[in-house]
Amino acid sequence: MKRNIIAGFAALLLLSSCGNNREILNALADYNNSREEKGYHFGDQLHLPKEVTDNAETIAISFGDKELSDLTVDPEFFTLGDNDVTFIIKTKDGKTLNQDATINVFTKNPEQNLSYSIVAEYPHDPNNFLEGFLIEGNTVYESDGLDGSSQLIKYTLGSATPSLVEKQDDGIFSEGCAVVGNKIYQLTYQNKIGFVYDKNTLKKISQFPLPNVIGEGWGLTYDGKNLVATDGSKNLYFLDVNDPSKVVRTVSVAGHTETYDKLNELEYHNGFIYSNIWHKPVILKINPATGEVVGKFDFTKLTNENNQGNSEHVLNGIAFKGDNMLVTGKNWAKIFEVQIK
């Protein structure tokens, strides 16, 4: 009888402990869900609910191979945008509890809505499924995609007729491009390689494997020191221009209330990176040092007037002619020069 009483008491303690653990995890889940949309800023402290702190011996946040015990949003551990983490709670009764969470980190300052006016229009070949777009002087370099019809072309602004064309092999899907000196660097979509061309002849010089961290090739630009690439995520990848297979650093992009993923075509100008978002008629102005979106252009009207009702004919071309921006899109019949106000 005594043995049964002891066993029953032990079972009661076990049930009580299990119930307490569930209460801790439920409280933590409710807290994380309530904070996910509001997000945090760098330097913020995570104030976890009493159900967690009163029962915890230690609390840590795991980032895979890194762990943070100070519950502060430290830029050494967190990036802008969404951070997938695991809370590790060691309870006062010796249990270890784990719970996955997403911690969103946003910028303290809201991005500006940037205004512009259209000052000129130029022809663009509507057959071109544009992926990469840049201009030097009056010469446009354009990388066009799709399997079986990918190409790198060169033409004079104001003429839709190419002066040079370099066709890609079947099975190659061309993506973003950037000029560095007398070379053009070009990404491919899912082929996991990039190409280097002679800028003057468009003849291929060499190729290189994309870094493993870049799942797909999307946009490309040059900031005067590094190539900068996108892969459809929230990240800007800074690549060694002498070895584009090497990632020098990675910067995540976010604004005041949202993470910006699907970053696509890129252009570097006067200290900022400009990027469109795939399937959204906007262009972001990004501080490349921090990933902070400082401004946003809305090209909804222009996109609706030029996509011929096809949702795939998205805004997808950014270049700079002096301080004016050139914008166009996939299969658009025009390039627009806009003056930034």
GROMACS .gro file of N, CA, C and O in nm, residues 209-262:
model
  216
  209PRO      N    1   3.192   2.875  -6.109
  209PRO     CA    2   3.079   2.821  -6.033
  209PRO      C    3   3.023   2.926  -5.937
  209PRO      O    4   3.099   3.003  -5.877
  210LEU      N    5   2.891   2.929  -5.924
  210LEU     CA    6   2.832   3.020  -5.826
  210LEU      C    7   2.861   2.967  -5.685
  210LEU      O    8   2.874   2.846  -5.664
  211PRO      N    9   2.874   3.057  -5.588
  211PRO     CA   10   2.894   3.010  -5.451
  211PRO      C   11   2.780   2.917  -5.408
  211PRO      O   12   2.665   2.936  -5.448
  212ASN      N   13   2.812   2.818  -5.324
  212ASN     CA   14   2.712   2.721  -5.282
  212ASN      C   15   2.593   2.785  -5.212
  212ASN      O   16   2.480   2.737  -5.220
  213VAL      N   17   2.619   2.895  -5.140
  213VAL     CA   18   2.513   2.960  -5.064
  213VAL      C   19   2.408   3.024  -5.154
  213VAL      O   20   2.294   3.047  -5.113
  214ILE      N   21   2.444   3.054  -5.278
  214ILE     CA   22   2.350   3.114  -5.374
  214ILE      C   23   2.278   3.001  -5.446
  214ILE      O   24   2.335   2.931  -5.529
  215GLY      N   25   2.150   2.984  -5.412
  215GLY     CA   26   2.073   2.875  -5.470
  215GLY      C   27   2.046   2.895  -5.618
  215GLY      O   28   2.055   2.801  -5.697
  216GLU      N   29   2.013   3.018  -5.654
  216GLU     CA   30   1.984   3.053  -5.794
  216GLU      C   31   2.045   3.189  -5.825
  216GLU      O   32   2.057   3.274  -5.737
  217GLY      N   33   2.082   3.209  -5.950
  217GLY     CA   34   2.131   3.340  -5.992
  217GLY      C   35   2.015   3.428  -6.034
  217GLY      O   36   1.933   3.387  -6.117
  218TRP      N   37   2.006   3.550  -5.979
  218TRP     CA   38   1.900   3.645  -6.016
  218TRP      C   39   1.964   3.775  -6.065
  218TRP      O   40   1.993   3.788  -6.181
  219GLY      N   41   1.988   3.870  -5.975
  219GLY     CA   42   2.040   3.999  -6.016
  219GLY      C   43   2.188   4.014  -5.988
  219GLY      O   44   2.246   3.942  -5.906
  220LEU      N   45   2.252   4.111  -6.058
  220LEU     CA   46   2.395   4.135  -6.041
  220LEU      C   47   2.426   4.281  -6.068
  220LEU      O   48   2.371   4.342  -6.160
  221THR      N   49   2.515   4.338  -5.985
  221THR     CA   50   2.567   4.472  -6.009
  221THR      C   51   2.710   4.477  -5.954
  221THR      O   52   2.761   4.380  -5.899
  222TYR      N   53   2.773   4.593  -5.970
  222TYR     CA   54   2.911   4.614  -5.926
  222TYR      C   55   2.917   4.745  -5.850
  222TYR      O   56   2.872   4.849  -5.900
  223ASP      N   57   2.971   4.741  -5.727
  223ASP     CA   58   2.973   4.861  -5.642
  223ASP      C   59   3.107   4.934  -5.644
  223ASP      O   60   3.131   5.022  -5.561
  224GLY      N   61   3.193   4.898  -5.740
  224GLY     CA   62   3.325   4.958  -5.747
  224GLY      C   63   3.431   4.877  -5.677
  224GLY      O   64   3.551   4.899  -5.696
  225LYS      N   65   3.389   4.780  -5.596
  225LYS     CA   66   3.482   4.693  -5.525
  225LYS      C   67   3.443   4.546  -5.540
  225LYS      O   68   3.527   4.462  -5.571
  226ASN      N   69   3.316   4.517  -5.518
  226ASN     CA   70   3.266   4.380  -5.525
  226ASN      C   71   3.150   4.369  -5.623
  226ASN      O   72   3.078   4.466  -5.647
  227LEU      N   73   3.133   4.250  -5.679
  227LEU     CA   74   3.008   4.217  -5.744
  227LEU      C   75   2.904   4.194  -5.635
  227LEU      O   76   2.935   4.146  -5.526
  228VAL      N   77   2.779   4.232  -5.663
  228VAL     CA   78   2.670   4.212  -5.566
  228VAL      C   79   2.560   4.133  -5.637
  228VAL      O   80   2.513   4.173  -5.743
  229ALA      N   81   2.521   4.021  -5.578
  229ALA     CA   82   2.426   3.930  -5.642
  229ALA      C   83   2.304   3.908  -5.555
  229ALA      O   84   2.308   3.921  -5.432
  230THR      N   85   2.193   3.871  -5.619
  230THR     CA   86   2.073   3.826  -5.549
  230THR      C   87   2.037   3.686  -5.597
  230THR      O   88   2.076   3.644  -5.706
  231ASP      N   89   1.960   3.616  -5.513
  231ASP     CA   90   1.916   3.481  -5.549
  231ASP      C   91   1.767   3.459  -5.521
  231ASP      O   92   1.722   3.346  -5.508
  232GLY      N   93   1.691   3.568  -5.513
  232GLY     CA   94   1.549   3.557  -5.487
  232GLY      C   95   1.513   3.555  -5.340
  232GLY      O   96   1.396   3.543  -5.305
  233SER      N   97   1.612   3.570  -5.254
  233SER     CA   98   1.589   3.575  -5.110
  233SER      C   99   1.592   3.721  -5.064
  233SER      O  100   1.582   3.814  -5.144
  234LYS      N  101   1.609   3.742  -4.934
  234LYS     CA  102   1.621   3.877  -4.878
  234LYS      C  103   1.766   3.925  -4.879
  234LYS      O  104   1.794   4.036  -4.834
  235ASN      N  105   1.859   3.843  -4.930
  235ASN     CA  106   2.001   3.869  -4.913
  235ASN      C  107   2.066   3.935  -5.034
  235ASN      O  108   2.032   3.904  -5.150
  236LEU      N  109   2.162   4.022  -5.006
  236LEU     CA  110   2.258   4.072  -5.104
  236LEU      C  111   2.390   4.002  -5.076
  236LEU      O  112   2.440   4.005  -4.963
  237TYR      N  113   2.446   3.936  -5.178
  237TYR     CA  114   2.572   3.864  -5.163
  237TYR      C  115   2.682   3.945  -5.231
  237TYR      O  116   2.677   3.968  -5.352
  238PHE      N  117   2.782   3.984  -5.155
  238PHE     CA  118   2.896   4.059  -5.207
  238PHE      C  119   3.005   3.959  -5.244
  238PHE      O  120   3.054   3.885  -5.157
  239LEU      N  121   3.040   3.955  -5.373
  239LEU     CA  122   3.132   3.855  -5.425
  239LEU      C  123   3.266   3.919  -5.461
  239LEU      O  124   3.271   4.033  -5.508
  240ASP      N  125   3.371   3.843  -5.440
  240ASP     CA  126   3.506   3.886  -5.478
  240ASP      C  127   3.512   3.895  -5.630
  240ASP      O  128   3.493   3.796  -5.700
  241VAL      N  129   3.538   4.015  -5.682
  241VAL     CA  130   3.537   4.034  -5.827
  241VAL      C  131   3.646   3.952  -5.896
  241VAL      O  132   3.631   3.914  -6.013
  242ASN      N  133   3.753   3.921  -5.824
  242ASN     CA  134   3.860   3.839  -5.882
  242ASN      C  135   3.834   3.690  -5.867
  242ASN      O  136   3.899   3.608  -5.933
  243ASP      N  137   3.739   3.656  -5.782
  243ASP     CA  138   3.699   3.516  -5.763
  243ASP      C  139   3.550   3.516  -5.726
  243ASP      O  140   3.515   3.506  -5.608
  244PRO      N  141   3.461   3.527  -5.825
  244PRO     CA  142   3.318   3.542  -5.796
  244PRO      C  143   3.254   3.422  -5.729
  244PRO      O  144   3.137   3.428  -5.691
  245SER      N  145   3.327   3.314  -5.714
  245SER     CA  146   3.277   3.199  -5.640
  245SER      C  147   3.290   3.219  -5.488
  245SER      O  148   3.241   3.137  -5.410
  246LYS      N  149   3.353   3.329  -5.449
  246LYS     CA  150   3.378   3.356  -5.307
  246LYS      C  151   3.287   3.468  -5.258
  246LYS      O  152   3.287   3.578  -5.315
  247VAL      N  153   3.210   3.442  -5.152
  247VAL     CA  154   3.125   3.543  -5.089
  247VAL      C  155   3.208   3.619  -4.985
  247VAL      O  156   3.261   3.559  -4.891
  248VAL      N  157   3.218   3.750  -5.004
  248VAL     CA  158   3.293   3.834  -4.911
  248VAL      C  159   3.209   3.865  -4.788
  248VAL      O  160   3.256   3.860  -4.674
  249ARG      N  161   3.083   3.900  -4.808
  249ARG     CA  162   2.989   3.925  -4.697
  249ARG      C  163   2.847   3.915  -4.750
  249ARG      O  164   2.823   3.919  -4.872
  250THR      N  165   2.754   3.900  -4.658
  250THR     CA  166   2.612   3.890  -4.692
  250THR      C  167   2.535   3.992  -4.610
  250THR      O  168   2.558   4.007  -4.489
  251VAL      N  169   2.445   4.063  -4.674
  251VAL     CA  170   2.362   4.163  -4.607
  251VAL      C  171   2.216   4.130  -4.634
  251VAL      O  172   2.176   4.107  -4.749
  252SER      N  173   2.135   4.128  -4.527
  252SER     CA  174   1.992   4.105  -4.541
  252SER      C  175   1.919   4.238  -4.550
  252SER      O  176   1.960   4.337  -4.489
  253VAL      N  177   1.808   4.239  -4.624
  253VAL     CA  178   1.738   4.364  -4.657
  253VAL      C  179   1.600   4.367  -4.590
  253VAL      O  180   1.524   4.271  -4.597
  254ALA      N  181   1.571   4.478  -4.523
  254ALA     CA  182   1.441   4.496  -4.461
  254ALA      C  183   1.411   4.644  -4.447
  254ALA      O  184   1.501   4.729  -4.455
  255GLY      N  185   1.284   4.674  -4.425
  255GLY     CA  186   1.240   4.809  -4.399
  255GLY      C  187   1.186   4.822  -4.258
  255GLY      O  188   1.219   4.742  -4.169
  256HIS      N  189   1.099   4.920  -4.237
  256HIS     CA  190   1.050   4.953  -4.103
  256HIS      C  191   0.948   4.852  -4.051
  256HIS      O  192   0.937   4.830  -3.931
  257THR      N  193   0.874   4.789  -4.143
  257THR     CA  194   0.770   4.696  -4.099
  257THR      C  195   0.769   4.565  -4.178
  257THR      O  196   0.683   4.481  -4.156
  258GLU      N  197   0.862   4.548  -4.272
  258GLU     CA  198   0.859   4.425  -4.350
  258GLU      C  199   0.997   4.384  -4.399
  258GLU      O  200   1.088   4.466  -4.414
  259THR      N  201   1.009   4.254  -4.420
  259THR     CA  202   1.127   4.197  -4.484
  259THR      C  203   1.105   4.196  -4.634
  259THR      O  204   0.996   4.166  -4.680
  260TYR      N  205   1.207   4.231  -4.709
  260TYR     CA  206   1.195   4.232  -4.855
  260TYR      C  207   1.271   4.113  -4.912
  260TYR      O  208   1.394   4.112  -4.916
  261ASP      N  209   1.196   4.012  -4.955
  261ASP     CA  210   1.262   3.902  -5.024
  261ASP      C  211   1.229   3.911  -5.173
  261ASP      O  212   1.172   4.009  -5.219
  262LYS      N  213   1.270   3.811  -5.248
  262LYS     CA  214   1.257   3.810  -5.394
  262LYS      C  215   1.327   3.932  -5.456
  262LYS      O  216   1.283   3.987  -5.558
   0.00000   0.00000   0.00000
